[in-house]
Structure formats: C-alpha cells, structure tokens
PDB file of C-alpha atoms in Angstrom:
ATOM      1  CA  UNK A  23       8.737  24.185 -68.754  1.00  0.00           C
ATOM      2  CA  UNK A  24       8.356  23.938 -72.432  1.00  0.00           C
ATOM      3  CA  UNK A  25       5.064  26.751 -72.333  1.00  0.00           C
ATOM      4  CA  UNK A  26       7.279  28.903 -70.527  1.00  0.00           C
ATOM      5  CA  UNK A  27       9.661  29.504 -73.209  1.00  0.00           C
ATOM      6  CA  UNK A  28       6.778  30.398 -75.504  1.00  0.00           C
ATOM      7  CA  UNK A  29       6.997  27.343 -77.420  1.00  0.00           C
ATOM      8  CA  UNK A  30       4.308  24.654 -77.501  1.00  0.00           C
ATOM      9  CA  UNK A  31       4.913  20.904 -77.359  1.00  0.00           C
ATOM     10  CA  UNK A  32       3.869  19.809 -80.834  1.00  0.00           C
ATOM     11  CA  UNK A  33       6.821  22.480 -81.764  1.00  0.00           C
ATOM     12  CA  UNK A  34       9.295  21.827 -79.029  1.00  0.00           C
ATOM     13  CA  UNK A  35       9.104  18.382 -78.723  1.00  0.00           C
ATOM     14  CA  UNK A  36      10.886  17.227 -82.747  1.00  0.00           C
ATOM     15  CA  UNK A  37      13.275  20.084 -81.962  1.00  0.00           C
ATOM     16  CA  UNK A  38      14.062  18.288 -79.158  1.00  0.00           C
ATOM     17  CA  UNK A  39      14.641  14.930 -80.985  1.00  0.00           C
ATOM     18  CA  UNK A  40      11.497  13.841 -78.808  1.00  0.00           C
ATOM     19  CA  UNK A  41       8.031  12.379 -78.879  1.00  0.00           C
ATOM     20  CA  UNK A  42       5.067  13.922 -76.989  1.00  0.00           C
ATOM     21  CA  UNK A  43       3.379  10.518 -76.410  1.00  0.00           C
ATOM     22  CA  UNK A  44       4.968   9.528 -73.456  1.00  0.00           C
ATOM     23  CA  UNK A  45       5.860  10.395 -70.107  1.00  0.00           C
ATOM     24  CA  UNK A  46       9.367   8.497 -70.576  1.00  0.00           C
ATOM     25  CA  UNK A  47      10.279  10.581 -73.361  1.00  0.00           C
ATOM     26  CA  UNK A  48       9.746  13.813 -71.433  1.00  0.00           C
ATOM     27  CA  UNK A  49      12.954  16.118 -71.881  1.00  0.00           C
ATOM     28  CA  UNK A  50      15.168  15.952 -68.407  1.00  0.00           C
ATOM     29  CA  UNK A  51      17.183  18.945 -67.031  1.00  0.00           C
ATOM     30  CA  UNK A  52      20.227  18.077 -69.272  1.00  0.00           C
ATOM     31  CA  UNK A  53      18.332  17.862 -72.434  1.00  0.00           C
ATOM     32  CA  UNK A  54      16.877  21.435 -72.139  1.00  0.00           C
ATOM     33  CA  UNK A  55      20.216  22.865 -71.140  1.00  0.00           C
ATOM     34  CA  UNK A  56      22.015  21.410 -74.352  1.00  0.00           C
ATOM     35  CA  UNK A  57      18.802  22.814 -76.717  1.00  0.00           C
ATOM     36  CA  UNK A  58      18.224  26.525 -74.621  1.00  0.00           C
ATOM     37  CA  UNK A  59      20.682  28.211 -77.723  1.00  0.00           C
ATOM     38  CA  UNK A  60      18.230  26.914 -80.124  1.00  0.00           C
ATOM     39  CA  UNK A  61      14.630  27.130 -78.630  1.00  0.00           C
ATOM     40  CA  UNK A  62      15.216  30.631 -76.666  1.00  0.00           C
ATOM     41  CA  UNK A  63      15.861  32.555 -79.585  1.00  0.00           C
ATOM     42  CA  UNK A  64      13.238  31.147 -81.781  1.00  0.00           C
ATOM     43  CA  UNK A  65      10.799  32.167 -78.553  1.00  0.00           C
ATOM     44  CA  UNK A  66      12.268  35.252 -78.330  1.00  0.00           C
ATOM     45  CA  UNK A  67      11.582  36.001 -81.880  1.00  0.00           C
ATOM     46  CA  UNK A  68       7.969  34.948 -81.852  1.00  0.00           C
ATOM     47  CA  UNK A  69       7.617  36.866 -78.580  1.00  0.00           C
ATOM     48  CA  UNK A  70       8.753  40.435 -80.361  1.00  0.00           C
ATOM     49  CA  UNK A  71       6.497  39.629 -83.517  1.00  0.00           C
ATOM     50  CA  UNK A  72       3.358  38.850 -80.850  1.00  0.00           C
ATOM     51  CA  UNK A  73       4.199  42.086 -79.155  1.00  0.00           C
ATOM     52  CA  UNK A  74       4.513  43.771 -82.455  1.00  0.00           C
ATOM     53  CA  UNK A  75       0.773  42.258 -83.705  1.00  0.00           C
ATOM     54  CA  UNK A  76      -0.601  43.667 -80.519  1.00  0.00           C
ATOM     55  CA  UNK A  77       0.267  47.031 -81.214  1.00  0.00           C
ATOM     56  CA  UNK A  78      -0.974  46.798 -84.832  1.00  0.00           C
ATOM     57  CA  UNK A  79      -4.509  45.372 -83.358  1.00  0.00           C
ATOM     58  CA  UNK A  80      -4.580  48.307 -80.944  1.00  0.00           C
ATOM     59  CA  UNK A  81      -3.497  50.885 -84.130  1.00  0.00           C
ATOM     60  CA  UNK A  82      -6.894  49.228 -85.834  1.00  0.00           C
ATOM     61  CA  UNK A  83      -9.388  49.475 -83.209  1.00  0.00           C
ATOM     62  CA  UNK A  84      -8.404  52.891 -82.853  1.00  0.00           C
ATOM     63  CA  UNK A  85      -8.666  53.498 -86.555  1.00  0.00           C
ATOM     64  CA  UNK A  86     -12.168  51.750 -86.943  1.00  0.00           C
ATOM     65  CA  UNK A  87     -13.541  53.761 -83.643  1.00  0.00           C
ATOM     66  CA  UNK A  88     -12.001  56.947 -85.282  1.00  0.00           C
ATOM     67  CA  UNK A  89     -13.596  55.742 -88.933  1.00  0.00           C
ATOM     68  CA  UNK A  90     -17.571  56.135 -87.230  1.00  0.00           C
ATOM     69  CA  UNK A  91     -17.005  59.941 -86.229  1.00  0.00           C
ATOM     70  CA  UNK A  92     -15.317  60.842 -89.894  1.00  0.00           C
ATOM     71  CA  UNK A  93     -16.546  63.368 -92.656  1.00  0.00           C
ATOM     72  CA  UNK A  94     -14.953  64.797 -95.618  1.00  0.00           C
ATOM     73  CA  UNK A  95     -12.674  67.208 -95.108  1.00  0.00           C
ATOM     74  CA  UNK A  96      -9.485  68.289 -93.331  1.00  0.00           C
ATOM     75  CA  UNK A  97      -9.036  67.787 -89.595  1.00  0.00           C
ATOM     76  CA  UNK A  98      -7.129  68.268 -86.671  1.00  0.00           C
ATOM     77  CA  UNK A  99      -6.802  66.119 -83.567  1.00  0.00           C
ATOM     78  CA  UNK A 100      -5.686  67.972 -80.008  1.00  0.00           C
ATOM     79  CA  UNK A 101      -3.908  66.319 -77.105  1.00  0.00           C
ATOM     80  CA  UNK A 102      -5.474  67.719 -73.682  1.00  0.00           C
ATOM     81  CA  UNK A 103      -2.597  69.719 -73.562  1.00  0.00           C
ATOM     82  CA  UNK A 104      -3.998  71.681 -76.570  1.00  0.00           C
ATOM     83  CA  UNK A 105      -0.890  70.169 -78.478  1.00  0.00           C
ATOM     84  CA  UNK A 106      -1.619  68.776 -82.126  1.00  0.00           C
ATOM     85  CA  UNK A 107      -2.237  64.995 -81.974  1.00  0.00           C
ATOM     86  CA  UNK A 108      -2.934  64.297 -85.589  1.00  0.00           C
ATOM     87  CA  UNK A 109      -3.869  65.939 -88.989  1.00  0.00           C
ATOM     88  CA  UNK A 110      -4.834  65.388 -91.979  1.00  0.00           C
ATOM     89  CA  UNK A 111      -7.918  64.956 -95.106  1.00  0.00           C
ATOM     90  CA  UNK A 112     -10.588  62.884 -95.361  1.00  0.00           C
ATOM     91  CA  UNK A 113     -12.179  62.080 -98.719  1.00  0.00           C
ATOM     92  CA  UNK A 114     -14.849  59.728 -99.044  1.00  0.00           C
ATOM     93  CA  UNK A 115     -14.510  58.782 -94.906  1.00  0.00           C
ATOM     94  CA  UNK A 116     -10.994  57.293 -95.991  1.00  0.00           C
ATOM     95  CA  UNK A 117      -7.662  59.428 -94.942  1.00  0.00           C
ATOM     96  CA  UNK A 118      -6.237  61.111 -98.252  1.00  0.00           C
ATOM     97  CA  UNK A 119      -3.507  62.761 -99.215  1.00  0.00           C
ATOM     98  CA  UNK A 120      -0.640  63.879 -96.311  1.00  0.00           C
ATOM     99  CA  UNK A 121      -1.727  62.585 -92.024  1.00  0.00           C
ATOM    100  CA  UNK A 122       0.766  63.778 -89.738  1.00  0.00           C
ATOM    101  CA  UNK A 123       1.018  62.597 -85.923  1.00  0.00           C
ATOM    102  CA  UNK A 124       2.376  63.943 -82.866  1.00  0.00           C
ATOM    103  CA  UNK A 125       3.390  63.109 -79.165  1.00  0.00           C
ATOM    104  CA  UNK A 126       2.167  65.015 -76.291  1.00  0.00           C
ATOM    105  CA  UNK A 127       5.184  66.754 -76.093  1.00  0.00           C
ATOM    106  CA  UNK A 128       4.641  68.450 -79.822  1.00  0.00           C
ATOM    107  CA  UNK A 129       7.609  66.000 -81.424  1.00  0.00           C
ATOM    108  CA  UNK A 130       6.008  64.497 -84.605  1.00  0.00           C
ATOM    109  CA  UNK A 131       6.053  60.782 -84.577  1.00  0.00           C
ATOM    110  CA  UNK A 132       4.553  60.029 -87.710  1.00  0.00           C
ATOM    111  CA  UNK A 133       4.057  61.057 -91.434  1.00  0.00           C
ATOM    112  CA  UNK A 134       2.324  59.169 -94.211  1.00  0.00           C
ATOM    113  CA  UNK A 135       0.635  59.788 -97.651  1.00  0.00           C
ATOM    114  CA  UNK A 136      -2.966  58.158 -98.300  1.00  0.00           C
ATOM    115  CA  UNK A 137      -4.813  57.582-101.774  1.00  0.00           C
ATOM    116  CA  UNK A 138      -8.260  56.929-100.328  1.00  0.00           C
ATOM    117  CA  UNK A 139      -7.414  54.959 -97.367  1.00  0.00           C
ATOM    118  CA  UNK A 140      -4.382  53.096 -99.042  1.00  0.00           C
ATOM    119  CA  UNK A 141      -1.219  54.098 -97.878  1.00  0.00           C
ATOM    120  CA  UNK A 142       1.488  54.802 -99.952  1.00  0.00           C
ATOM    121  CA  UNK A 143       4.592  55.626 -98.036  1.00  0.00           C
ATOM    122  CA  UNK A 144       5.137  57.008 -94.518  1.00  0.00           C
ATOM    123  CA  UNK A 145       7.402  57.315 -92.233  1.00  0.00           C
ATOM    124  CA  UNK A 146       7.855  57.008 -88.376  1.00  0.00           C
ATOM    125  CA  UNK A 147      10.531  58.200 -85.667  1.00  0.00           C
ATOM    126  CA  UNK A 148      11.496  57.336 -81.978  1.00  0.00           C
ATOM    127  CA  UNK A 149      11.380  59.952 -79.259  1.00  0.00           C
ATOM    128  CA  UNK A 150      15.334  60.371 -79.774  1.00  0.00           C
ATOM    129  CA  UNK A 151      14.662  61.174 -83.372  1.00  0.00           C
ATOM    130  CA  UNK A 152      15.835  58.269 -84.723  1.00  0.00           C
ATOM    131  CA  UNK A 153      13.948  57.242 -87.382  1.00  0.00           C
ATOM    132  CA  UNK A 154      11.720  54.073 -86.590  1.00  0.00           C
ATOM    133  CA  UNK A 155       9.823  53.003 -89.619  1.00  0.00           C
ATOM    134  CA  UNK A 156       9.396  53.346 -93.427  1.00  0.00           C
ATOM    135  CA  UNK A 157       7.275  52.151 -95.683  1.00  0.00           C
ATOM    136  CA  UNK A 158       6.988  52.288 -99.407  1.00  0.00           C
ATOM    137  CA  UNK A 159       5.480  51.187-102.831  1.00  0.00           C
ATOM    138  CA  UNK A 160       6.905  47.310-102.011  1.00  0.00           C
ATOM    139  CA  UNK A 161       9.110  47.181 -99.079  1.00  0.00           C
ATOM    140  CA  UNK A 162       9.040  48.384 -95.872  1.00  0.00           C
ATOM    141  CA  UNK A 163      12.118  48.771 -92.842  1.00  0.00           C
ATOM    142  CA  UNK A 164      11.938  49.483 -88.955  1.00  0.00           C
ATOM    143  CA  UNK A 165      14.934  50.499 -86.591  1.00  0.00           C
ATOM    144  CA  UNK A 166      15.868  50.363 -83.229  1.00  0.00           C
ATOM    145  CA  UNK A 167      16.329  53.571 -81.373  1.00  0.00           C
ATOM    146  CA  UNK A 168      19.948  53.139 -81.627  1.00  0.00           C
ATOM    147  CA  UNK A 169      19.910  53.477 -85.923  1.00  0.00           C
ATOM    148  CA  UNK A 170      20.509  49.871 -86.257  1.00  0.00           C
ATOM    149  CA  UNK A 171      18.186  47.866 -88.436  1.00  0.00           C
ATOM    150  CA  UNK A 172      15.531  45.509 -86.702  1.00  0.00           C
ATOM    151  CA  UNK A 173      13.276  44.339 -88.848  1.00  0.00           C
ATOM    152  CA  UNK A 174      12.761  44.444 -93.235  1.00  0.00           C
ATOM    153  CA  UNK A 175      10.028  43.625 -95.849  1.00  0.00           C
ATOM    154  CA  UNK A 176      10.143  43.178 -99.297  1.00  0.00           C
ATOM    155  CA  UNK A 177       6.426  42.376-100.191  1.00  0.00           C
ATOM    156  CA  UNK A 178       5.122  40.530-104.058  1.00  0.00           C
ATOM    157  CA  UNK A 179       3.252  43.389-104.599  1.00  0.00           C
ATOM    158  CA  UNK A 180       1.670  47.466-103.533  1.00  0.00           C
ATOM    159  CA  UNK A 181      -0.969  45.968-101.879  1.00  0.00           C
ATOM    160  CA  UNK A 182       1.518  44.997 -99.105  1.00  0.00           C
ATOM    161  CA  UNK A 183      -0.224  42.028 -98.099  1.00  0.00           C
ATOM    162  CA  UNK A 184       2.076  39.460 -98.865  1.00  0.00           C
ATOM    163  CA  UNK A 185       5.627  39.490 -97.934  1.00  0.00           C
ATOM    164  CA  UNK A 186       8.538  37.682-100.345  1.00  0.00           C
ATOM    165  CA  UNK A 187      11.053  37.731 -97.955  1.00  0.00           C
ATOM    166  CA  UNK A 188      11.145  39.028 -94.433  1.00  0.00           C
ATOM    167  CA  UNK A 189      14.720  39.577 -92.317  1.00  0.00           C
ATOM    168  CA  UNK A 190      15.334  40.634 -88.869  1.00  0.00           C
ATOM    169  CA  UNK A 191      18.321  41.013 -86.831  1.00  0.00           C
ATOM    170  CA  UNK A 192      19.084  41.651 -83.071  1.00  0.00           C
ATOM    171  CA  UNK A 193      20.202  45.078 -81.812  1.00  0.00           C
ATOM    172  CA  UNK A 194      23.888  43.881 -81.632  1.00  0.00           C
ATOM    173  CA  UNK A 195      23.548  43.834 -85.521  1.00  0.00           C
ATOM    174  CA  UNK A 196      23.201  39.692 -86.057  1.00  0.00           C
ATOM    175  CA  UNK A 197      20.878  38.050 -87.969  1.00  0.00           C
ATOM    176  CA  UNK A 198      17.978  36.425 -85.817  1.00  0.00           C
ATOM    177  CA  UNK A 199      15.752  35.224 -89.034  1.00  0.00           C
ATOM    178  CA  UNK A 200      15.209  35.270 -92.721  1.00  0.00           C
ATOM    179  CA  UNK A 201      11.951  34.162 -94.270  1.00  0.00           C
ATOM    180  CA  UNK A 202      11.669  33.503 -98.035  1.00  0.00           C
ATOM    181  CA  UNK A 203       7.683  32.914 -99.080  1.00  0.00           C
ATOM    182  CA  UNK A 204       6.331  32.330-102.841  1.00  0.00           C
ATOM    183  CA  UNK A 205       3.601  34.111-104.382  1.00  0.00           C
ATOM    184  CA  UNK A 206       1.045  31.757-102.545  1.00  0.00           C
ATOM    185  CA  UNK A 207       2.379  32.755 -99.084  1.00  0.00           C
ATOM    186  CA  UNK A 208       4.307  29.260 -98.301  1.00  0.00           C
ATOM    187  CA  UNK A 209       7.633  29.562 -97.067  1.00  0.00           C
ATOM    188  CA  UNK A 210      10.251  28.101 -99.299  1.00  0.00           C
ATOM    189  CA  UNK A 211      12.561  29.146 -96.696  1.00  0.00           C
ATOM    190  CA  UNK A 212      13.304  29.556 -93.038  1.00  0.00           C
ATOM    191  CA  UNK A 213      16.506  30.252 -91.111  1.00  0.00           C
ATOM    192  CA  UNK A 214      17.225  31.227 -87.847  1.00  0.00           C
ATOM    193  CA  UNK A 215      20.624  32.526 -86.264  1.00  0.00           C
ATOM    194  CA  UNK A 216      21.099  33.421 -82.246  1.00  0.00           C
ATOM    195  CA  UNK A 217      22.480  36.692 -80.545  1.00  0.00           C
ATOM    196  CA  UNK A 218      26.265  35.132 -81.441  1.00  0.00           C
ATOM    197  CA  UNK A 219      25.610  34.867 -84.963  1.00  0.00           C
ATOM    198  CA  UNK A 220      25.444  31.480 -84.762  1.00  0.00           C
ATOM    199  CA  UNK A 221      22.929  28.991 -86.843  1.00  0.00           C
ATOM    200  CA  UNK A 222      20.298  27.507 -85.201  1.00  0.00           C
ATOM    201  CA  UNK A 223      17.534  26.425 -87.388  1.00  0.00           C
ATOM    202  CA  UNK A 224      17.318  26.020 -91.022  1.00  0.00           C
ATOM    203  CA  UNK A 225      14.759  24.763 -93.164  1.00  0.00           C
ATOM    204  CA  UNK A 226      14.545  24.728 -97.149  1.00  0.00           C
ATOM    205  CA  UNK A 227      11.123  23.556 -99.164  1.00  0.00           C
ATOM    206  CA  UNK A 228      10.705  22.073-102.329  1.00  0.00           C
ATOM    207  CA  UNK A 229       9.387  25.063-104.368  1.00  0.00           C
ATOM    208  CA  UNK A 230       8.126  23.236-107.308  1.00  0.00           C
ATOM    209  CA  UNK A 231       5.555  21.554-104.817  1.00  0.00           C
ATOM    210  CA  UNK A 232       4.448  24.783-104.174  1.00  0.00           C
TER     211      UNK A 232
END
C-alpha cells in the first residue's frame, strides 16, 4: 500500500510514527486514513518532479543524437509537413547565438540564446500561448497553461547547476513546497503545504553544520 503512493518504507514508515522491523507495527486501515493529507501530497510532488526529469532525459538524448550529425553553421530543421521544426547556429558543434523551435502546426514553442552551448536565457510557451518557461542569468520560472505559477528557481550561480531555493505551488495557486539549499547543495530547509494550504511537513537544519 505504502509503494503505491510513491513513497518507500524507509520514508513512509517515521512519517507514520512507525518502525519497519516488524510485522506488528505495520500501519492498519485507520492509520493510513489519518496520514493520506500528509503522504499524498508529498507523492504527488515527487511524482510531477519524476515526470518532469523524464522529459529532461528525453530533451538530452535527443540533443546528444542531434550533437553527432552537427557542423558549423546555420541550420534549419523541417517537420514532414515541410513546417520549420527548429533553427538556429552552430559554432564549434555547440548551438550559438539565437535557436528557435516550432510545433507541427507552425506555432513556435521555444526561443533561447546560446554562447557556445551554454544557454543564457530562453523562453518557452504552451499551445494556448501561455507562456510556459523562462530562464535567465540565475533564476528560472515555469507556468501552468492557465498563467498561474508552478514551479521557480533561484540558482547560487550562471552555471545553473545548483539551486538556492526552489518553490512550487499547485494550480489552485497554494504552496505545495519550498526548498532552501546552501552553497554545498544540503538543504537547510524543507516545507511542504497540501492543495488547502495547509502545512504538512516541515523540516529546518542546522546550517552551521553544514
């Protein structure tokens, strides 16, 4: 039952007030009931960000098969519809300068600037024109279709790599979590709110242990 909300029982079970070593100490109907506002949020949350990490992976692979047929130079990408898929400059095998992509429909979907392969700011919409993600110098933002914020970065540094604080919040506009990490990548922070705005999880580290 645990594994089904996403949650494994190493991480369910103290949430629970329980320990994993025995059969007696196995959660009953009851128990679960009384915890479901605080573990099927968290799962939820974890479940968007896997879903999220997926895409990225996919994004890569294409990237890396794309990165073996590259030469210097501008180029275009065509749907089979004969529709622009993608444009934009190589320089050194490594995009450069302005990369534009589009759906099969012709709508552009997304628009970044490159320095060599390192991205400096782009931008990215839904199909309903929305806009859907930005990303600059330090920070970076994504919305849900309907305008309203999902998900925001504020990173140490331009390499992006490490993120300072991270927030997200559901489509209804509540917080679902806030992340606070030091310039070693440990969390000093974590808190966690359900779809009612409501608290479920906090946790606060020692940063001078850090």
């Amino acid at each position: 039952m645990i594994k089904g909300l996403g949650l494994t029982a190493g991480i369910a079970a103290p949430m629970l007030g329980l320990s994993s070593c025995s059969s007696s100490s196995e959660p009953n109907a009851l128990s679960m009931l009384m915890m479901a506002p605080v573990i099927l949020p968290i799962a939820g949350i974890y479940a968007g960000i896997e879903a999220e990490e997926r895409m990225k992976k996919r994004e890569r692979e294409r990237a890396e098969a794309l990165k073996a047929k590259r030469k210097d130079g501008p180029f275009v990408e065509l749907w089979s519809n004969g529709k622009k898929r993608a444009e934009g400059t190589y320089k050194n095998t490594e995009l450069h300068g302005l990369h534009t992509k589009w759906r099969k429909s012709g709508q552009k979907s997304d628009e970044g600037y490159y320095d060599e392969g390192r991205l400096i700011k782009s931008t990215s919409w839904h199909e309903n024109g929305q806009k859907s993600g930005e990303t600059r110098k330090t920070s970076a933002a994504w919305w849900y279709e309907s305008g309203q914020i999902k998900r925001e970065y504020f990173y140490h540094d331009a390499t992006r790599n490490l993120t300072k604080k991270e927030t997200s919040w559901y489509e209804n506009g509540q917080k679902s979590y806030e992340v606070s990490r030091t310039s070693r990548g440990h969390s000093s922070s974590t808190r966690y709110w359900n779809k009612n705005g409501e608290e479920v999880s906090y946790k606060e580290w020692d940063k001078r242990s850090r």
